[in-house]
Short mmCIF file of C-alpha atoms in Angstrom, two decimals:
data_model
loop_
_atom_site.label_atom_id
_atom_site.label_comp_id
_atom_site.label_asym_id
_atom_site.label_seq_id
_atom_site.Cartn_x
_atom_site.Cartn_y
_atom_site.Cartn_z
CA UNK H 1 -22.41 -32.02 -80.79
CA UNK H 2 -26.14 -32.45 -80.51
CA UNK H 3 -27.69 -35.92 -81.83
CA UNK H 4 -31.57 -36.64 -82.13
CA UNK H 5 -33.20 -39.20 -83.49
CA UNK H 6 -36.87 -40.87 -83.90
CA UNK H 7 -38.87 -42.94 -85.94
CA UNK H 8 -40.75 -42.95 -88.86
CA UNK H 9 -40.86 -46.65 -89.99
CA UNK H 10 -44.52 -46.31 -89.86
CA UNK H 11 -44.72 -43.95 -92.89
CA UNK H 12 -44.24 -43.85 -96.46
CA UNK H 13 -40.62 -42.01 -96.70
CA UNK H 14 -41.82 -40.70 -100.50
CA UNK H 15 -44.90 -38.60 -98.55
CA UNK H 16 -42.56 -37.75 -95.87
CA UNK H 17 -39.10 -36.97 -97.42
CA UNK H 18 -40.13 -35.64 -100.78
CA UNK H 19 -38.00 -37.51 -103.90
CA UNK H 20 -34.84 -37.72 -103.37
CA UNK H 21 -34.85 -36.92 -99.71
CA UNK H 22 -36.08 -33.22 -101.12
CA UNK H 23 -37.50 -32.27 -98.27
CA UNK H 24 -34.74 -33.49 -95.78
CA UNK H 25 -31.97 -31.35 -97.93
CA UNK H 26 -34.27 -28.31 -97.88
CA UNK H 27 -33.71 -28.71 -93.60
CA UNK H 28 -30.02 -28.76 -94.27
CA UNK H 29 -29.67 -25.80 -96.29
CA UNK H 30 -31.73 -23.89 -93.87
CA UNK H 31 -29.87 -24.82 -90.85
CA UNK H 32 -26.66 -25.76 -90.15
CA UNK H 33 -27.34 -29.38 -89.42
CA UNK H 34 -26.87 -32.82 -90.83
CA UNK H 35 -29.55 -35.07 -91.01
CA UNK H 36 -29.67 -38.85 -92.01
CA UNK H 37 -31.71 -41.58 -92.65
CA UNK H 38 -31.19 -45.06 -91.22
CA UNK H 39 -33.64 -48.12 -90.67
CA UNK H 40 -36.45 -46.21 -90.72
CA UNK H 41 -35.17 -43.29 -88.35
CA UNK H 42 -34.33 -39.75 -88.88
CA UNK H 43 -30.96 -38.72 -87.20
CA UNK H 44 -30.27 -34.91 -86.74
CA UNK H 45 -27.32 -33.92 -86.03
CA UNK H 46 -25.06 -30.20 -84.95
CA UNK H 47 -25.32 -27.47 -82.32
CA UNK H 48 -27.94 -27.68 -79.79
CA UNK H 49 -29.87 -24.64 -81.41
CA UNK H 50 -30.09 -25.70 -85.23
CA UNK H 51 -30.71 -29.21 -84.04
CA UNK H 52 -33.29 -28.01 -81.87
CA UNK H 53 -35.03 -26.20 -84.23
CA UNK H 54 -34.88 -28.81 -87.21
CA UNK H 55 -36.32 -31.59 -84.73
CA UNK H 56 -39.24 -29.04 -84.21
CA UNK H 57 -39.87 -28.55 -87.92
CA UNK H 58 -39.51 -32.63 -88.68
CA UNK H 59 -41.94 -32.87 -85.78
CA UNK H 60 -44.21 -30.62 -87.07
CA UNK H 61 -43.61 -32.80 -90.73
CA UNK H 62 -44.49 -35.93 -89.30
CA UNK H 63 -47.33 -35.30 -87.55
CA UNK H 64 -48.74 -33.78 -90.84
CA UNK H 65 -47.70 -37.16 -92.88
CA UNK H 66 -49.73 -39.14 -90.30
CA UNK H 67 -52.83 -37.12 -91.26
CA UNK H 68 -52.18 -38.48 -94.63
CA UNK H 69 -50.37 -35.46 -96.48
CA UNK H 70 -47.47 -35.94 -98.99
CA UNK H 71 -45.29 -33.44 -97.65
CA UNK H 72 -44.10 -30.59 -100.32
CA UNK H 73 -41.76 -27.31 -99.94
CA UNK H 74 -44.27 -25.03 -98.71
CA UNK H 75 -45.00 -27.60 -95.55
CA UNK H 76 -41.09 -27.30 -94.95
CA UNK H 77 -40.93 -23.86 -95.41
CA UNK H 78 -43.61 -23.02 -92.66
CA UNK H 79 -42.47 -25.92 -90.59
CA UNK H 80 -39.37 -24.03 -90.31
CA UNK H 81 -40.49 -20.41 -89.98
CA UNK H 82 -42.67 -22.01 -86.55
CA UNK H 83 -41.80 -19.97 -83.65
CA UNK H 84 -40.73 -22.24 -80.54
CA UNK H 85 -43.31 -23.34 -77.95
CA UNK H 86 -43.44 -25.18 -74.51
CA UNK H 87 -43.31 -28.87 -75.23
CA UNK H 88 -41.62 -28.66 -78.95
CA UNK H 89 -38.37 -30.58 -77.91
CA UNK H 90 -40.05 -32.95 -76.49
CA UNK H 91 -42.94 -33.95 -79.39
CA UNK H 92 -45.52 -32.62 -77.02
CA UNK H 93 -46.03 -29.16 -78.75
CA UNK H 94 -46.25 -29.68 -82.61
CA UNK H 95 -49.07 -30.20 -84.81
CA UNK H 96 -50.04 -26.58 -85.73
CA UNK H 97 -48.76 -27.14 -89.32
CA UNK H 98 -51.23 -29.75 -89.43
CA UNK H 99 -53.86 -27.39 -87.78
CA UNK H 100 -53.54 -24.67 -90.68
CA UNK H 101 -54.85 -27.71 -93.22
CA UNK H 102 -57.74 -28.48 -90.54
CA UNK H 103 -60.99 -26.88 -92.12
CA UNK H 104 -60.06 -26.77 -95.52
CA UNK H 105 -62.60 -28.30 -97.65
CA UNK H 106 -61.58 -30.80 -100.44
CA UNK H 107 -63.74 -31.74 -103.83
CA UNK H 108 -64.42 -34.77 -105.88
CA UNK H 109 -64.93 -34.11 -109.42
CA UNK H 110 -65.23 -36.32 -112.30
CA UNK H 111 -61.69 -36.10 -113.43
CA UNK H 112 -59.89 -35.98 -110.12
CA UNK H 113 -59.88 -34.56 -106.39
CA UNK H 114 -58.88 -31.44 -105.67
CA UNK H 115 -57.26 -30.29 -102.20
CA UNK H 116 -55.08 -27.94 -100.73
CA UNK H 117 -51.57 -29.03 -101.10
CA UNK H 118 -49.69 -25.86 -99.22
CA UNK H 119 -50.80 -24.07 -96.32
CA UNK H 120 -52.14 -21.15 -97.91
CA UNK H 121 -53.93 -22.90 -100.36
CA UNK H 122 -55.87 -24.26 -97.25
CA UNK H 123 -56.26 -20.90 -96.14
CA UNK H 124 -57.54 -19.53 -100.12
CA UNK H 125 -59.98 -22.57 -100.11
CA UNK H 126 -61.20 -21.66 -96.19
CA UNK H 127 -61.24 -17.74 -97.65
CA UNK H 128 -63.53 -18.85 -100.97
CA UNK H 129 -65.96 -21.13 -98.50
CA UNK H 130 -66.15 -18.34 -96.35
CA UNK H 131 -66.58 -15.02 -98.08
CA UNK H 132 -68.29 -13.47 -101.09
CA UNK H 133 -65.18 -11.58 -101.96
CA UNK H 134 -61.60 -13.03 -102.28
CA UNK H 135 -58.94 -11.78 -104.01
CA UNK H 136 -55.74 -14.08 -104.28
CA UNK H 137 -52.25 -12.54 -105.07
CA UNK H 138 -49.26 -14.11 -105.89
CA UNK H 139 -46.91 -15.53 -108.66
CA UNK H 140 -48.10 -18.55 -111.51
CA UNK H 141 -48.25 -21.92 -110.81
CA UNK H 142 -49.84 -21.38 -106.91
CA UNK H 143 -53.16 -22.84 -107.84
CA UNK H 144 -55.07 -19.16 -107.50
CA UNK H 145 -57.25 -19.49 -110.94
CA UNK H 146 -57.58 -23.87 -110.61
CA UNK H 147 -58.99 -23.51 -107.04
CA UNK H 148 -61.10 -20.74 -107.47
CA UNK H 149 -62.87 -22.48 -110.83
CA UNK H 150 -63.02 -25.78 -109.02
CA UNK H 151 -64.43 -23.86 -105.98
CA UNK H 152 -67.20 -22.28 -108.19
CA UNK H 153 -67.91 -25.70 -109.83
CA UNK H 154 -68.55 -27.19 -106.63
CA UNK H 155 -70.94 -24.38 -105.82
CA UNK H 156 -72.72 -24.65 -108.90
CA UNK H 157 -73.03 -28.79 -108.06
CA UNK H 158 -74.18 -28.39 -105.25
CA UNK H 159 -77.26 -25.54 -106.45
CA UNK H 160 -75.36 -22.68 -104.09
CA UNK H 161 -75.25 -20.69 -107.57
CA UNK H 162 -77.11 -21.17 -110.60
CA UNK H 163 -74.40 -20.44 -113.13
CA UNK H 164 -70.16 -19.07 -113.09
CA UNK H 165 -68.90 -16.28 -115.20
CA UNK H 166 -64.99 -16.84 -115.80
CA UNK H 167 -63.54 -13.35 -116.79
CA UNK H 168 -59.99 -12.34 -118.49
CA UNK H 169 -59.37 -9.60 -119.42
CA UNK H 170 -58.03 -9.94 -123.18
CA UNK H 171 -54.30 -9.36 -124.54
CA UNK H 172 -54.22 -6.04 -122.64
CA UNK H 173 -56.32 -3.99 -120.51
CA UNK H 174 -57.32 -2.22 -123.54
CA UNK H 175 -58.56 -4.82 -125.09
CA UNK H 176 -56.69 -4.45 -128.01
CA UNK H 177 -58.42 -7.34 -130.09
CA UNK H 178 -58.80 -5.45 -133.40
CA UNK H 179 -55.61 -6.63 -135.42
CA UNK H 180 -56.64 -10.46 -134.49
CA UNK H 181 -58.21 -12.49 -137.66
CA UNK H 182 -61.86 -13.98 -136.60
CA UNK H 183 -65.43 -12.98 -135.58
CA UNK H 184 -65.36 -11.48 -131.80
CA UNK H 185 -65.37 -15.25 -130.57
CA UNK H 186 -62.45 -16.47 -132.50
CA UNK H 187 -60.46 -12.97 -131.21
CA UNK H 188 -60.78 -13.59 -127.31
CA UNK H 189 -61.29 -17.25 -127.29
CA UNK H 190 -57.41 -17.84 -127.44
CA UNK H 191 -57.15 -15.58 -123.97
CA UNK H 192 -59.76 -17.34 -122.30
CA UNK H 193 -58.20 -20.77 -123.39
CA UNK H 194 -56.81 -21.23 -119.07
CA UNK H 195 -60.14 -20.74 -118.49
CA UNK H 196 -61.26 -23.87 -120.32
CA UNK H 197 -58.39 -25.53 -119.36
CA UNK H 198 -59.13 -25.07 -116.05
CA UNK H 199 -63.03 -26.63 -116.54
CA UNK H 200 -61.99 -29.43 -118.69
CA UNK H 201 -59.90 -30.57 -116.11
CA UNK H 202 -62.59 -31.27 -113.61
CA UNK H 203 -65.35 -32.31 -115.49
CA UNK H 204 -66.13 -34.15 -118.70
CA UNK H 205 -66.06 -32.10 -122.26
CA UNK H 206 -69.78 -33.51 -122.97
CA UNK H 207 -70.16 -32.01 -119.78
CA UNK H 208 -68.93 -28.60 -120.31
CA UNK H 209 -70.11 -28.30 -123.61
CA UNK H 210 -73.60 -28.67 -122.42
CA UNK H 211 -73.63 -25.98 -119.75
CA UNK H 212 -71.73 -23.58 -122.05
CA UNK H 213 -74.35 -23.95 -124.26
CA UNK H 214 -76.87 -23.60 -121.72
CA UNK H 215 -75.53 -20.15 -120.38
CA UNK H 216 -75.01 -22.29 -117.37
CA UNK H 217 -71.32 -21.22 -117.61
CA UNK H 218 -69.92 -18.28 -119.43
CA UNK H 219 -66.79 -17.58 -120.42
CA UNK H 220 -65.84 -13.87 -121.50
CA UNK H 221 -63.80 -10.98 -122.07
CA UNK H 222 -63.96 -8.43 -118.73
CA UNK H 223 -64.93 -5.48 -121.32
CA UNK H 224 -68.70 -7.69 -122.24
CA UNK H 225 -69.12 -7.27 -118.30
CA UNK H 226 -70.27 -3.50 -118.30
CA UNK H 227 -73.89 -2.99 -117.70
CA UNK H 228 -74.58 -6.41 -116.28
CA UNK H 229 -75.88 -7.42 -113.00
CA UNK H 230 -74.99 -11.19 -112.07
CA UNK H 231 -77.59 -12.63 -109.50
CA UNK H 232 -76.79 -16.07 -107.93
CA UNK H 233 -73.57 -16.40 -109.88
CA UNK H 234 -69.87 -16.92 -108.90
CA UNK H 235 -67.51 -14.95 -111.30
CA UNK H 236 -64.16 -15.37 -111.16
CA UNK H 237 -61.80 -12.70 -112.59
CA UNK H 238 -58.33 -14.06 -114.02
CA UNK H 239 -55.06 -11.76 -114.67
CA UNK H 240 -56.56 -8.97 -112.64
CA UNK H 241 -53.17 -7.16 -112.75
CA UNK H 242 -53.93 -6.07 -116.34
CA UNK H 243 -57.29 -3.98 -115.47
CA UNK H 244 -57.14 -0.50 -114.33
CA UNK H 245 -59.01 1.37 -111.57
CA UNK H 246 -61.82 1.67 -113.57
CA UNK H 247 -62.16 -1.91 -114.71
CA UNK H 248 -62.37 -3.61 -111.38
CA UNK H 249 -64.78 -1.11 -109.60
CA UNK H 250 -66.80 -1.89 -113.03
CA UNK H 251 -66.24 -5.54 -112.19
CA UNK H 252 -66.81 -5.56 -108.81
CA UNK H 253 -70.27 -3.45 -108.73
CA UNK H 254 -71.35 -6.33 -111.23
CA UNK H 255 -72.71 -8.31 -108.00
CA UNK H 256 -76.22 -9.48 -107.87
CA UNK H 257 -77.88 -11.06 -104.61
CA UNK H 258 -76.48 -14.57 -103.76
CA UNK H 259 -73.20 -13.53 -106.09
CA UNK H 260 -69.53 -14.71 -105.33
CA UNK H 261 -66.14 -12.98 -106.77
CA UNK H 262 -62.86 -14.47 -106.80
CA UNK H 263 -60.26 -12.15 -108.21
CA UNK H 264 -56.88 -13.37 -109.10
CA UNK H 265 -53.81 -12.01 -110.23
CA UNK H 266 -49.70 -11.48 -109.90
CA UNK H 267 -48.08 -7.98 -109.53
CA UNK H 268 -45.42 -8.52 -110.86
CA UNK H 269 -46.19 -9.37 -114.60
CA UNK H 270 -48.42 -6.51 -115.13
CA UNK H 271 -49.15 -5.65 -119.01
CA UNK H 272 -49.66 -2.30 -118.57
CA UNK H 273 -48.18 0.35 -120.28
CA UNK H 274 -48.07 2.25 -116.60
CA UNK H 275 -47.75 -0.69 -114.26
CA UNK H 276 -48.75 1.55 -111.14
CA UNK H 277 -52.02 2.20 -113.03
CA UNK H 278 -53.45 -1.51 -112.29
CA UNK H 279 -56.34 -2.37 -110.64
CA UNK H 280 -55.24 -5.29 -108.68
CA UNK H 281 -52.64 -3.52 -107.11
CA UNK H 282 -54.47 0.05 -105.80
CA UNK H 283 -57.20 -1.89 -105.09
CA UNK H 284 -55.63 -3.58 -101.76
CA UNK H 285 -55.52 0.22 -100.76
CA UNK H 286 -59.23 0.88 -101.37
CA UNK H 287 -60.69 -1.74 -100.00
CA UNK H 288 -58.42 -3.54 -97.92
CA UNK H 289 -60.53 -2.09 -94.96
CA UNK H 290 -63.77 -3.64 -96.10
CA UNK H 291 -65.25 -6.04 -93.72
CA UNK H 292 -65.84 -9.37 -95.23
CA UNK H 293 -63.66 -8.76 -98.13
CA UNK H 294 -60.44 -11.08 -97.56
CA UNK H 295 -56.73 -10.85 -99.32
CA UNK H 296 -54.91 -13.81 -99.60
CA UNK H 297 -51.12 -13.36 -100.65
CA UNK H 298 -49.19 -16.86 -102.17
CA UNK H 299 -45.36 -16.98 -102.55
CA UNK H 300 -42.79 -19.13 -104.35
CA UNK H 301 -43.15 -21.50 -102.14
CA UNK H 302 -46.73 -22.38 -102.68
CA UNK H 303 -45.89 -22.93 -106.35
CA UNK H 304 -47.06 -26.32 -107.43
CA UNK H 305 -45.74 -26.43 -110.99
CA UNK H 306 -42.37 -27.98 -112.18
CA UNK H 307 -40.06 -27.28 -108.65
CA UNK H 308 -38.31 -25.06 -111.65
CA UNK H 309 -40.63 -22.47 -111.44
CA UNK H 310 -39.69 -21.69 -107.65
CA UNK H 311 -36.32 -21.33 -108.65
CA UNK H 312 -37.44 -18.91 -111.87
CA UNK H 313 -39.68 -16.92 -109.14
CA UNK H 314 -36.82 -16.91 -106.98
CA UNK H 315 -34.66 -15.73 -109.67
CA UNK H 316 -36.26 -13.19 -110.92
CA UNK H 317 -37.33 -12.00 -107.17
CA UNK H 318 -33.89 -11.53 -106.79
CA UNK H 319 -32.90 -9.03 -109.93
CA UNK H 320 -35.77 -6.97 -109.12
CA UNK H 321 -34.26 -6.79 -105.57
CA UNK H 322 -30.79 -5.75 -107.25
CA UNK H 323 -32.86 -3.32 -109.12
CA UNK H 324 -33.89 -1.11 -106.15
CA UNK H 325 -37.24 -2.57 -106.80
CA UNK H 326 -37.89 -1.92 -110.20
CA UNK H 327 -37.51 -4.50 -112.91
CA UNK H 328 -36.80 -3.37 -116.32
CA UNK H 329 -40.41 -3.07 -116.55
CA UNK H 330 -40.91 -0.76 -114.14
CA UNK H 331 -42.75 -3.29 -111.63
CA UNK H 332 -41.59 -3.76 -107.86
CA UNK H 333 -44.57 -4.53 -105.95
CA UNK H 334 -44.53 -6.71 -103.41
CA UNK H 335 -46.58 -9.64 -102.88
CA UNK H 336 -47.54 -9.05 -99.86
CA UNK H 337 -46.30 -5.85 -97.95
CA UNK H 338 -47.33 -7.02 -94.44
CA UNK H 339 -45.46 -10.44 -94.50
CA UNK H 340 -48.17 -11.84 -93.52
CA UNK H 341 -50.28 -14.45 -95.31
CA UNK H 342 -54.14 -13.41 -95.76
CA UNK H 343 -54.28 -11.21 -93.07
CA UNK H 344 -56.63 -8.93 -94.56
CA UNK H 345 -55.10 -5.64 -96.16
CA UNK H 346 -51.81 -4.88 -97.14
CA UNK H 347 -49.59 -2.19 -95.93
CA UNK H 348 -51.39 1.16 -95.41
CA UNK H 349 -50.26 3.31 -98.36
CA UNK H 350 -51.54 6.84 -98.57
CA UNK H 351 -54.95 6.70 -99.57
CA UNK H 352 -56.06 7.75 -102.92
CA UNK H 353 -58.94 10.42 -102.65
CA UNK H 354 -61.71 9.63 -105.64
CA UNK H 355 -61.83 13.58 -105.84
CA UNK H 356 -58.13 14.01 -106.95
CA UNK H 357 -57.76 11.37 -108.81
CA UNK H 358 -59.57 10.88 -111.98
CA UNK H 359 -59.06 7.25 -112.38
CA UNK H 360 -61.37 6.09 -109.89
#
């Protein structure tokens, strides 16, 4: 039997621990090990392996609460995937959890401050400061749409662009909007609605109001896009799983000079009535080769809703699995085929060839 101990009387337990001791559980059903809190000092107990490993992922947690970060599952999640190093067992080799938050920029709106609260949410919010085209893939509730529109209205603050286009496409890829009651407005305006959501949440509705008005921002269905050049804008394409081929090369050659595009979207709820027909999910083929172009892939674990919705993910993640691969609606891609985080492309598929195949 293994025991190691140290302190942490020096910080919050809540930012540390999680509620609940969340965080400290999530250690013990990873590794066979039983950890304990006592007068302000973290006891780890078991084989000399497990303990070994779970001293180098609460290291690795500490050093990150120090900085001043409240500590959530996708910090113990990485902490734990951390390969050993020289020094670990000994405190002397940790802090590159706290490196992959070092860089990331933060924003002060209005409303509230937005940072990144995972580790690839630092790396999305280093991708959108970096390059002019981002696309980030992964399931709900990991902050893809929220930090891209805060993103843009921090570039539009600070006079990098002169106005953001926000793009959905509506109900389907189709868009099938025909059978809704209302003028064109009142039909899309209920599929935009995140969209607005997402604004009003970081800047006053006097505010918004006034630069909708204005042209300044733009909200609108992907199908008004066709035809249009956007110079000095960042757009920002939502539900990009629900476009075809067609639809996001239309999209994407919609870049003027000094233009940004963020495009978002999950896999695996695609609307379509061929789910191997969407855009978002060929398109890592086509261009994942593209210099300055970057991919950034989220998983459960960077979801920031209700801790519910990781186990819904998980869930479902699971039947799919059971399924060979292929839900019930036909959909079995994967995230992100490298296992990688935003390492550029994912897995080489065969190419499609624009001559053979009439959808591009």
């Amino acid at each position: 039997m293994i025991v190691r101990k140290f302190p942490i009387e020096h910080l919050d337990p809540i930012n540390l621990l999680g509620q609940n001791d969340s965080n400290l559980r999530h250690i013990e059903r990873s590794l066979p090990v039983r950890i304990t809190l006592r007068d302000g000092t973290i006891t780890v107990s078991g084989d000399e392996d497990p303990v070994s490993s779970a001293t180098r992922a609460l290291r690795e947690l500490v050093d990150l609460a120090e900085r001043g970060k409240v500590i959530e599952e996708a910090d113990v999640a990485t902490a734990l995937g951390l390969p050993e190093r020289a020094g670990d067992v000994n405190g002397n080799g940790h802090g590159r959890l706290a490196e992959a938050y070092e860089g990331a920029p933060g924003y002060a709106f209005d409303r509230k401050n937005v940072r990144a609260r995972t580790p690839t949410q630092a790396e999305y919010l280093k991708a959108l400061q970096d390059h002019d085209v981002v696309f980030a893939i992964g399931p709900a509730g990991t902050g893809k749409t929220y930090l891209a529109v805060a993103a843009a209205v921090n570039a539009l603050r600070q006079k990098k662009v002169e106005r953001l286009v926000l793009v959905r496409p509506a109900v389907e890829a189709g868009e099938s909007l025909g059978f809704l009651p209302g003028d064109m407005q009142e039909k899309v305006d209920p599929y935009l609605r995140p969209m607005y959501d997402a604004l009003a949440d970081l800047m006053s509705y006097d505010k918004m109001r006034r630069y909708i008005e204005l042209g300044v921002i733009e909200i609108a269905p992907l199908a008004f896009m066709r035809g249009r050049t956007l110079h000095s804008s960042y757009v920002i394409l939502d539900e990009a799983q629900n476009t075809t081929v067609r639809q996001m090369k239309m999209f994407l050659t919609r870049m003027g000079e000094n233009s940004r595009a963020v495009i978002t979207g999950d896999v695996t709820q695609i609307d379509l009535k061929n789910p191997d027909s969407s855009g978002l999910v060929r398109i890592q083929t086509i261009l994942g080769a593209v210099a300055d172009i970057k991919f950034i892939y989220f998983h459960p674990e960077d979801v920031v809703r209700h801790r519910l919705v990781r186990d819904i993910i998980r869930a479902f993640e699971s039947y799919h699995a059971h399924q060979n691969g292929q839900g019930e609606d036909g959909v079995g891609q994967s995230l992100d085929p490298q296992g990688v985080q935003g390492e550029g492309a994912a897995a080489e598929p065969p190419r499609l060839d624009p001559k053979k195949d009439p959808s591009l």
